[in-house]
Tab-separated table of C-alpha atoms and ligand atoms in Angstrom:
chain	number	residue	atom	x	y	z
A	1	UNK	CA	95.335	59.294	95.189
A	2	UNK	CA	94.489	62.556	96.913
A	3	UNK	CA	95.911	65.497	95.025
A	4	UNK	CA	98.089	67.810	97.140
A	5	UNK	CA	96.421	71.146	97.768
A	6	UNK	CA	98.303	74.129	96.335
A	7	UNK	CA	97.526	77.838	96.252
A	8	UNK	CA	97.938	79.851	93.051
A	9	UNK	CA	98.808	83.530	93.584
A	10	UNK	CA	98.253	84.836	90.047
A	11	UNK	CA	97.054	83.683	86.643
A	12	UNK	CA	99.139	81.493	84.305
A	13	UNK	CA	98.783	80.728	80.608
A	14	UNK	CA	95.918	78.276	79.963
A	15	UNK	CA	98.248	75.345	79.279
A	16	UNK	CA	99.847	75.787	82.701
A	17	UNK	CA	96.515	76.118	84.451
A	18	UNK	CA	95.314	72.881	82.836
A	19	UNK	CA	98.472	70.968	83.741
A	20	UNK	CA	98.416	72.205	87.348
A	21	UNK	CA	94.759	71.256	87.742
A	22	UNK	CA	95.542	67.733	86.507
A	23	UNK	CA	97.976	67.078	89.337
A	24	UNK	CA	96.873	69.327	92.172
A	25	UNK	CA	93.863	70.573	94.043
A	26	UNK	CA	94.429	74.209	93.061
A	27	UNK	CA	93.000	77.018	95.189
A	28	UNK	CA	92.978	80.333	93.341
A	29	UNK	CA	93.993	83.085	95.753
A	30	UNK	CA	94.074	85.779	93.067
A	31	UNK	CA	90.398	85.320	92.265
A	32	UNK	CA	89.189	85.627	95.855
A	33	UNK	CA	87.480	88.948	96.537
A	34	UNK	CA	88.116	88.629	100.300
A	35	UNK	CA	91.723	87.438	100.760
A	36	UNK	CA	91.509	87.059	104.546
A	37	UNK	CA	88.374	84.927	104.286
A	38	UNK	CA	89.998	82.867	101.520
A	39	UNK	CA	93.065	82.187	103.655
A	40	UNK	CA	90.957	81.360	106.686
A	41	UNK	CA	89.036	78.838	104.616
A	42	UNK	CA	91.899	77.267	102.617
A	43	UNK	CA	95.152	78.048	104.449
A	44	UNK	CA	95.185	74.996	106.704
A	45	UNK	CA	95.319	72.547	103.790
A	46	UNK	CA	97.825	74.309	101.519
A	47	UNK	CA	101.096	72.388	101.028
A	48	UNK	CA	102.643	74.470	98.237
A	49	UNK	CA	102.259	77.906	96.698
A	50	UNK	CA	102.660	78.519	92.971
A	51	UNK	CA	103.353	82.210	92.447
A	52	UNK	CA	104.910	84.671	89.986
A	53	UNK	CA	108.079	86.718	90.316
A	54	UNK	CA	106.360	90.027	90.897
A	55	UNK	CA	103.656	88.571	93.192
A	56	UNK	CA	105.776	86.439	95.497
A	57	UNK	CA	104.298	85.553	98.887
A	58	UNK	CA	104.178	87.735	101.994
A	59	UNK	CA	104.801	86.623	105.563
A	60	UNK	CA	101.070	86.985	106.281
A	61	UNK	CA	100.202	84.621	103.424
A	62	UNK	CA	102.954	82.163	104.372
A	63	UNK	CA	101.916	82.106	108.019
A	64	UNK	CA	98.270	81.569	107.098
A	65	UNK	CA	99.352	78.184	105.660
A	66	UNK	CA	100.750	76.113	108.563
A	67	UNK	CA	101.292	73.010	106.351
A	68	UNK	CA	103.203	74.939	103.677
A	69	UNK	CA	106.321	73.123	102.433
A	70	UNK	CA	107.281	74.773	99.128
A	71	UNK	CA	106.909	78.032	97.179
A	72	UNK	CA	107.477	77.567	93.454
A	73	UNK	CA	108.059	80.906	91.686
A	74	UNK	CA	107.233	81.384	87.986
A	75	UNK	CA	110.100	83.833	87.397
A	76	UNK	CA	113.783	84.172	88.192
A	77	UNK	CA	113.263	87.015	90.680
A	78	UNK	CA	112.104	85.976	94.138
A	79	UNK	CA	112.433	89.338	95.895
A	80	UNK	CA	108.677	89.408	96.531
A	81	UNK	CA	108.842	86.161	98.521
A	82	UNK	CA	109.457	86.774	102.211
A	83	UNK	CA	112.543	84.578	102.549
A	84	UNK	CA	112.915	85.296	106.256
A	85	UNK	CA	109.431	83.906	106.846
A	86	UNK	CA	110.337	80.869	104.707
A	87	UNK	CA	113.476	80.282	106.782
A	88	UNK	CA	111.536	80.655	110.012
A	89	UNK	CA	109.107	77.943	108.938
A	90	UNK	CA	111.476	75.644	106.997
A	91	UNK	CA	109.788	76.323	103.661
A	92	UNK	CA	111.678	75.590	100.443
A	93	UNK	CA	111.639	78.070	97.528
A	94	UNK	CA	112.326	77.502	93.823
A	95	UNK	CA	112.509	79.871	90.833
A	96	UNK	CA	112.893	79.584	87.035
A	97	UNK	CA	116.420	80.714	86.120
A	98	UNK	CA	118.187	80.105	82.771
A	99	UNK	CA	115.085	79.393	80.685
A	100	UNK	CA	114.226	83.102	80.480
A	101	UNK	CA	117.714	84.632	80.347
A	102	UNK	CA	118.016	85.170	76.613
A	103	UNK	CA	114.518	86.542	76.119
A	104	UNK	CA	115.060	89.161	78.797
A	105	UNK	CA	118.422	90.082	77.274
A	106	UNK	CA	116.817	90.348	73.818
A	107	UNK	CA	114.222	92.753	75.169
A	108	UNK	CA	116.832	94.847	76.984
A	109	UNK	CA	118.810	95.362	73.776
A	110	UNK	CA	115.654	95.915	71.731
A	111	UNK	CA	114.617	98.627	74.199
A	112	UNK	CA	117.970	100.384	73.842
A	113	UNK	CA	117.710	100.267	70.045
A	114	UNK	CA	114.125	101.519	70.156
A	115	UNK	CA	115.047	104.518	72.297
A	116	UNK	CA	118.353	105.420	70.686
A	117	UNK	CA	117.054	105.117	67.119
A	118	UNK	CA	113.654	106.619	67.924
A	119	UNK	CA	111.667	103.647	66.588
A	120	UNK	CA	108.369	104.565	68.245
A	121	UNK	CA	108.473	108.159	67.004
A	122	UNK	CA	109.623	106.981	63.579
A	123	UNK	CA	106.638	104.662	63.320
A	124	UNK	CA	104.328	107.579	64.149
A	125	UNK	CA	106.162	109.642	61.544
A	126	UNK	CA	105.202	107.185	58.818
A	127	UNK	CA	101.644	106.513	60.015
A	128	UNK	CA	100.775	110.161	60.588
A	129	UNK	CA	101.739	111.064	57.037
A	130	UNK	CA	104.592	113.366	58.125
A	131	UNK	CA	107.032	111.363	56.050
A	132	UNK	CA	104.864	111.487	52.926
A	133	UNK	CA	104.367	115.212	53.431
A	134	UNK	CA	108.075	115.544	52.820
A	135	UNK	CA	109.620	115.739	56.246
A	136	UNK	CA	112.719	113.772	57.086
A	137	UNK	CA	112.604	112.151	60.527
A	138	UNK	CA	115.044	113.852	62.926
A	139	UNK	CA	118.480	112.257	63.099
A	140	UNK	CA	118.903	109.828	65.986
A	141	UNK	CA	121.570	108.372	68.209
A	142	UNK	CA	124.223	105.817	67.160
A	143	UNK	CA	124.238	102.583	69.159
A	144	UNK	CA	127.095	100.426	67.847
A	145	UNK	CA	130.560	101.140	69.170
A	146	UNK	CA	129.316	103.121	72.189
A	147	UNK	CA	130.162	102.484	75.838
A	148	UNK	CA	127.776	100.299	77.816
A	149	UNK	CA	127.610	99.650	81.549
A	150	UNK	CA	126.042	96.579	83.150
A	151	UNK	CA	124.865	96.857	86.723
A	152	UNK	CA	124.681	93.251	87.938
A	153	UNK	CA	126.612	90.689	85.909
A	154	UNK	CA	124.466	87.626	86.583
A	155	UNK	CA	122.962	85.367	83.950
A	156	UNK	CA	120.881	88.116	82.322
A	157	UNK	CA	123.678	90.701	82.515
A	158	UNK	CA	126.063	88.299	80.810
A	159	UNK	CA	123.518	87.547	78.090
A	160	UNK	CA	123.140	91.297	77.460
A	161	UNK	CA	126.942	91.588	77.210
A	162	UNK	CA	127.116	88.781	74.624
A	163	UNK	CA	124.700	90.765	72.487
A	164	UNK	CA	126.487	94.090	73.011
A	165	UNK	CA	129.764	92.589	71.830
A	166	UNK	CA	128.006	92.034	68.515
A	167	UNK	CA	127.466	95.792	68.424
A	168	UNK	CA	131.175	96.426	68.947
A	169	UNK	CA	130.555	98.084	72.303
A	170	UNK	CA	133.042	98.689	75.041
A	171	UNK	CA	131.494	97.076	78.127
A	172	UNK	CA	132.095	97.859	81.796
A	173	UNK	CA	130.292	96.203	84.669
A	174	UNK	CA	129.607	96.693	88.318
A	175	UNK	CA	129.005	93.726	90.601
A	176	UNK	CA	129.734	92.878	94.209
A	177	UNK	CA	133.183	91.622	93.087
A	178	UNK	CA	135.139	91.223	89.848
A	179	UNK	CA	133.867	88.108	88.072
A	180	UNK	CA	135.919	85.258	86.717
A	181	UNK	CA	135.248	84.869	83.008
A	182	UNK	CA	134.518	88.573	82.489
A	183	UNK	CA	137.594	89.088	80.336
A	184	UNK	CA	137.387	91.958	77.907
A	185	UNK	CA	135.185	93.925	80.289
A	186	UNK	CA	136.173	96.550	82.785
A	187	UNK	CA	135.178	96.009	86.409
A	188	UNK	CA	134.019	99.152	88.218
A	189	UNK	CA	133.203	98.705	91.906
A	190	UNK	CA	131.082	101.828	92.303
A	191	UNK	CA	127.773	102.266	90.416
A	192	UNK	CA	128.241	106.062	90.229
A	193	UNK	CA	131.691	105.653	88.635
A	194	UNK	CA	130.217	103.103	86.227
A	195	UNK	CA	127.427	105.488	85.195
A	196	UNK	CA	129.895	108.342	84.690
A	197	UNK	CA	131.939	106.312	82.207
A	198	UNK	CA	129.200	104.933	79.962
A	199	UNK	CA	126.626	106.057	77.406
A	200	UNK	CA	124.072	103.357	78.186
A	201	UNK	CA	123.454	101.754	81.581
A	202	UNK	CA	121.664	98.393	81.801
A	203	UNK	CA	120.200	97.407	85.172
A	204	UNK	CA	120.202	93.595	85.318
A	205	UNK	CA	120.615	93.164	89.032
A	206	UNK	CA	118.680	90.652	91.154
A	207	UNK	CA	116.638	92.838	93.496
A	208	UNK	CA	116.765	92.585	97.272
A	209	UNK	CA	116.549	94.917	100.258
A	210	UNK	CA	120.253	95.643	99.728
A	211	UNK	CA	119.859	96.829	96.134
A	212	UNK	CA	116.835	99.062	96.744
A	213	UNK	CA	117.376	102.411	94.937
A	214	UNK	CA	120.923	101.445	93.978
A	215	UNK	CA	120.232	103.573	90.919
A	216	UNK	CA	119.600	106.775	92.829
A	217	UNK	CA	119.969	110.472	92.137
A	218	UNK	CA	123.783	110.263	91.998
A	219	UNK	CA	123.918	107.400	89.502
A	220	UNK	CA	121.299	109.089	87.332
A	221	UNK	CA	123.162	112.422	87.406
A	222	UNK	CA	126.410	110.623	86.536
A	223	UNK	CA	124.766	109.004	83.501
A	224	UNK	CA	123.741	112.510	82.533
A	225	UNK	CA	121.821	114.387	79.828
A	226	UNK	CA	123.157	112.157	77.032
A	227	UNK	CA	122.812	108.912	78.964
A	228	UNK	CA	120.221	106.184	78.496
A	229	UNK	CA	119.074	103.963	81.389
A	230	UNK	CA	117.604	100.529	80.601
A	231	UNK	CA	115.917	98.615	83.443
A	232	UNK	CA	114.768	95.001	83.000
A	233	UNK	CA	115.250	93.934	86.620
A	234	UNK	CA	112.840	95.340	89.221
A	235	UNK	CA	111.414	98.804	89.783
A	236	UNK	CA	112.816	98.803	93.313
A	237	UNK	CA	116.401	98.931	92.001
A	238	UNK	CA	115.746	102.476	90.762
A	239	UNK	CA	114.700	105.524	92.772
A	240	UNK	CA	111.663	106.369	90.653
A	241	UNK	CA	111.247	109.848	92.129
A	242	UNK	CA	114.821	110.738	91.179
A	243	UNK	CA	114.366	109.149	87.747
A	244	UNK	CA	111.161	111.055	86.991
A	245	UNK	CA	112.748	114.345	88.095
A	246	UNK	CA	115.802	113.749	85.887
A	247	UNK	CA	113.710	112.760	82.858
A	248	UNK	CA	111.556	115.852	83.342
A	249	UNK	CA	114.499	118.246	83.715
A	250	UNK	CA	116.676	116.657	81.035
A	251	UNK	CA	119.246	115.699	83.677
A	252	UNK	CA	118.979	112.197	82.182
A	253	UNK	CA	118.774	111.754	78.427
A	254	UNK	CA	116.269	108.911	78.263
A	255	UNK	CA	115.114	105.703	79.896
A	256	UNK	CA	113.734	102.389	78.693
A	257	UNK	CA	111.778	100.603	81.402
A	258	UNK	CA	110.189	97.159	81.555
A	259	UNK	CA	109.716	97.314	85.339
A	260	UNK	CA	108.265	99.876	87.728
A	261	UNK	CA	107.119	100.521	91.250
A	262	UNK	CA	103.441	99.650	91.714
A	263	UNK	CA	103.023	97.605	88.538
A	264	UNK	CA	100.780	97.739	86.621
A	265	UNK	CA	99.416	101.012	88.064
A	266	UNK	CA	102.599	102.947	87.272
A	267	UNK	CA	103.203	106.558	88.243
A	268	UNK	CA	101.128	108.616	85.749
A	269	UNK	CA	103.976	111.122	85.412
A	270	UNK	CA	105.716	108.585	83.158
A	271	UNK	CA	102.872	108.854	80.653
A	272	UNK	CA	103.476	112.523	79.966
A	273	UNK	CA	107.212	112.141	79.265
A	274	UNK	CA	108.476	111.637	75.724
A	275	UNK	CA	112.010	110.583	76.663
A	276	UNK	CA	111.000	107.291	78.204
A	277	UNK	CA	110.028	103.979	76.593
A	278	UNK	CA	107.421	102.163	78.687
A	279	UNK	CA	107.077	98.384	78.478
A	280	UNK	CA	104.609	96.169	80.404
A	281	UNK	CA	107.068	93.891	82.288
A	282	UNK	CA	107.307	91.391	79.459
A	283	UNK	CA	111.003	90.539	79.322
A	284	UNK	CA	110.299	86.810	79.601
A	285	UNK	CA	106.982	86.952	77.775
A	286	UNK	CA	107.454	84.781	74.708
A	287	UNK	CA	105.389	81.644	74.216
A	288	UNK	CA	108.459	79.403	74.230
A	289	UNK	CA	109.948	80.871	77.382
A	290	UNK	CA	106.700	81.073	79.300
A	291	UNK	CA	106.086	77.388	78.437
A	292	UNK	CA	109.536	76.503	79.754
A	293	UNK	CA	108.936	78.546	82.925
A	294	UNK	CA	105.596	76.832	83.573
A	295	UNK	CA	107.187	73.433	83.046
A	296	UNK	CA	109.942	74.262	85.539
A	297	UNK	CA	107.389	75.433	88.112
A	298	UNK	CA	105.620	72.081	87.754
A	299	UNK	CA	108.845	70.067	87.687
A	300	UNK	CA	109.881	71.615	90.990
A	301	UNK	CA	106.461	70.889	92.513
A	302	UNK	CA	106.572	67.309	91.229
A	303	UNK	CA	110.111	66.776	92.517
A	304	UNK	CA	109.057	67.991	95.934
A	305	UNK	CA	105.959	65.840	96.155
A	306	UNK	CA	107.813	62.704	95.013
A	307	UNK	CA	110.709	63.233	97.403
A	308	UNK	CA	113.268	64.075	94.693
A	309	UNK	CA	115.808	66.929	94.797
A	310	UNK	CA	114.402	70.284	93.712
A	311	UNK	CA	115.626	71.311	90.254
A	312	UNK	CA	116.220	75.006	90.865
A	313	UNK	CA	116.169	75.718	94.583
A	314	UNK	CA	116.643	79.196	95.999
A	315	UNK	CA	116.207	78.041	99.587
B	401	8YV	C1	107.929	87.417	84.912
B	401	8YV	C2	109.997	88.119	86.209
B	401	8YV	O1	107.372	88.542	84.286
B	401	8YV	O2	111.457	86.317	86.084
B	401	8YV	C3	111.087	87.273	86.731
B	401	8YV	O3	111.581	87.559	87.820
B	401	8YV	O4	109.705	89.128	86.742
B	401	8YV	C4	109.332	87.719	84.970
B	401	8YV	O5	109.961	86.751	84.238
B	401	8YV	C5	107.043	87.089	85.994
B	401	8YV	O6	107.516	86.371	87.042
B	401	8YV	C6	105.825	86.423	85.382
B	401	8YV	O7	104.726	86.854	85.960
């Protein structure tokens, strides 16, 4: 049987690469030095694209593949896929929700703890010999019992909340509407009002054109000099210029970021700031979760090519 031709937009763990190659004729876009030449040569035969959340697929790529039927995203976020182009050409899209929810929530809470309790500086304190030389590490910030805000109460936001309840926190959330099943949490319709009322603000919002810079200068100012911002969603949800200015001036207490504009070549200004924790977009990056994500990417491809319903369709 002829293997369907698919295009791979970025690398995957070796076990996923091997499994994909078993079932498909895989064309590796990300390795091509000349993308236009690659598309001209391979585009006509491509029936599916396997991509990653942050890589997506642009209209130009989609339209270079006239036989394209499906885009299978390794990631829950599909903001980098041009959905309008997919609609225009009747292309289906799938993602990998649920399997990564708890890992991303774990990292979000770990990042808050690391910043508030000064874990990175404390580690340096021990390794540098400062502790042995007799200095006590400066006192840090309490986490339990504080007020937390969740911007975007989807699967990941709810998983963060479950963890925060274990820390005895008072939780408020902002979403497009009050959510059923969000008992015990306060609904705040306006992100600025949410930021004003909390100590820690978690951004767990699915990114789209509508949410771009939803955390802007006003939200950051409302969170204030004692506030901590944690972003595990997408860089585009935060106005990075406003964030950098507030971190620099002390207008915002601190930030913990797993996502940025222009990943992985992030704004170098971040590197000179001490009040920000920088993480390499690895919320879902555990072996178990990445294996489950790869399996779901393949299960969606297999469902499509055997005429079965897609498991986790976006479109
Ligand atoms: C992944 C993600 O880092 O799920 C998402 O939307 O951004 C992440 O889980 C990414 O898709 C893997 O490259």
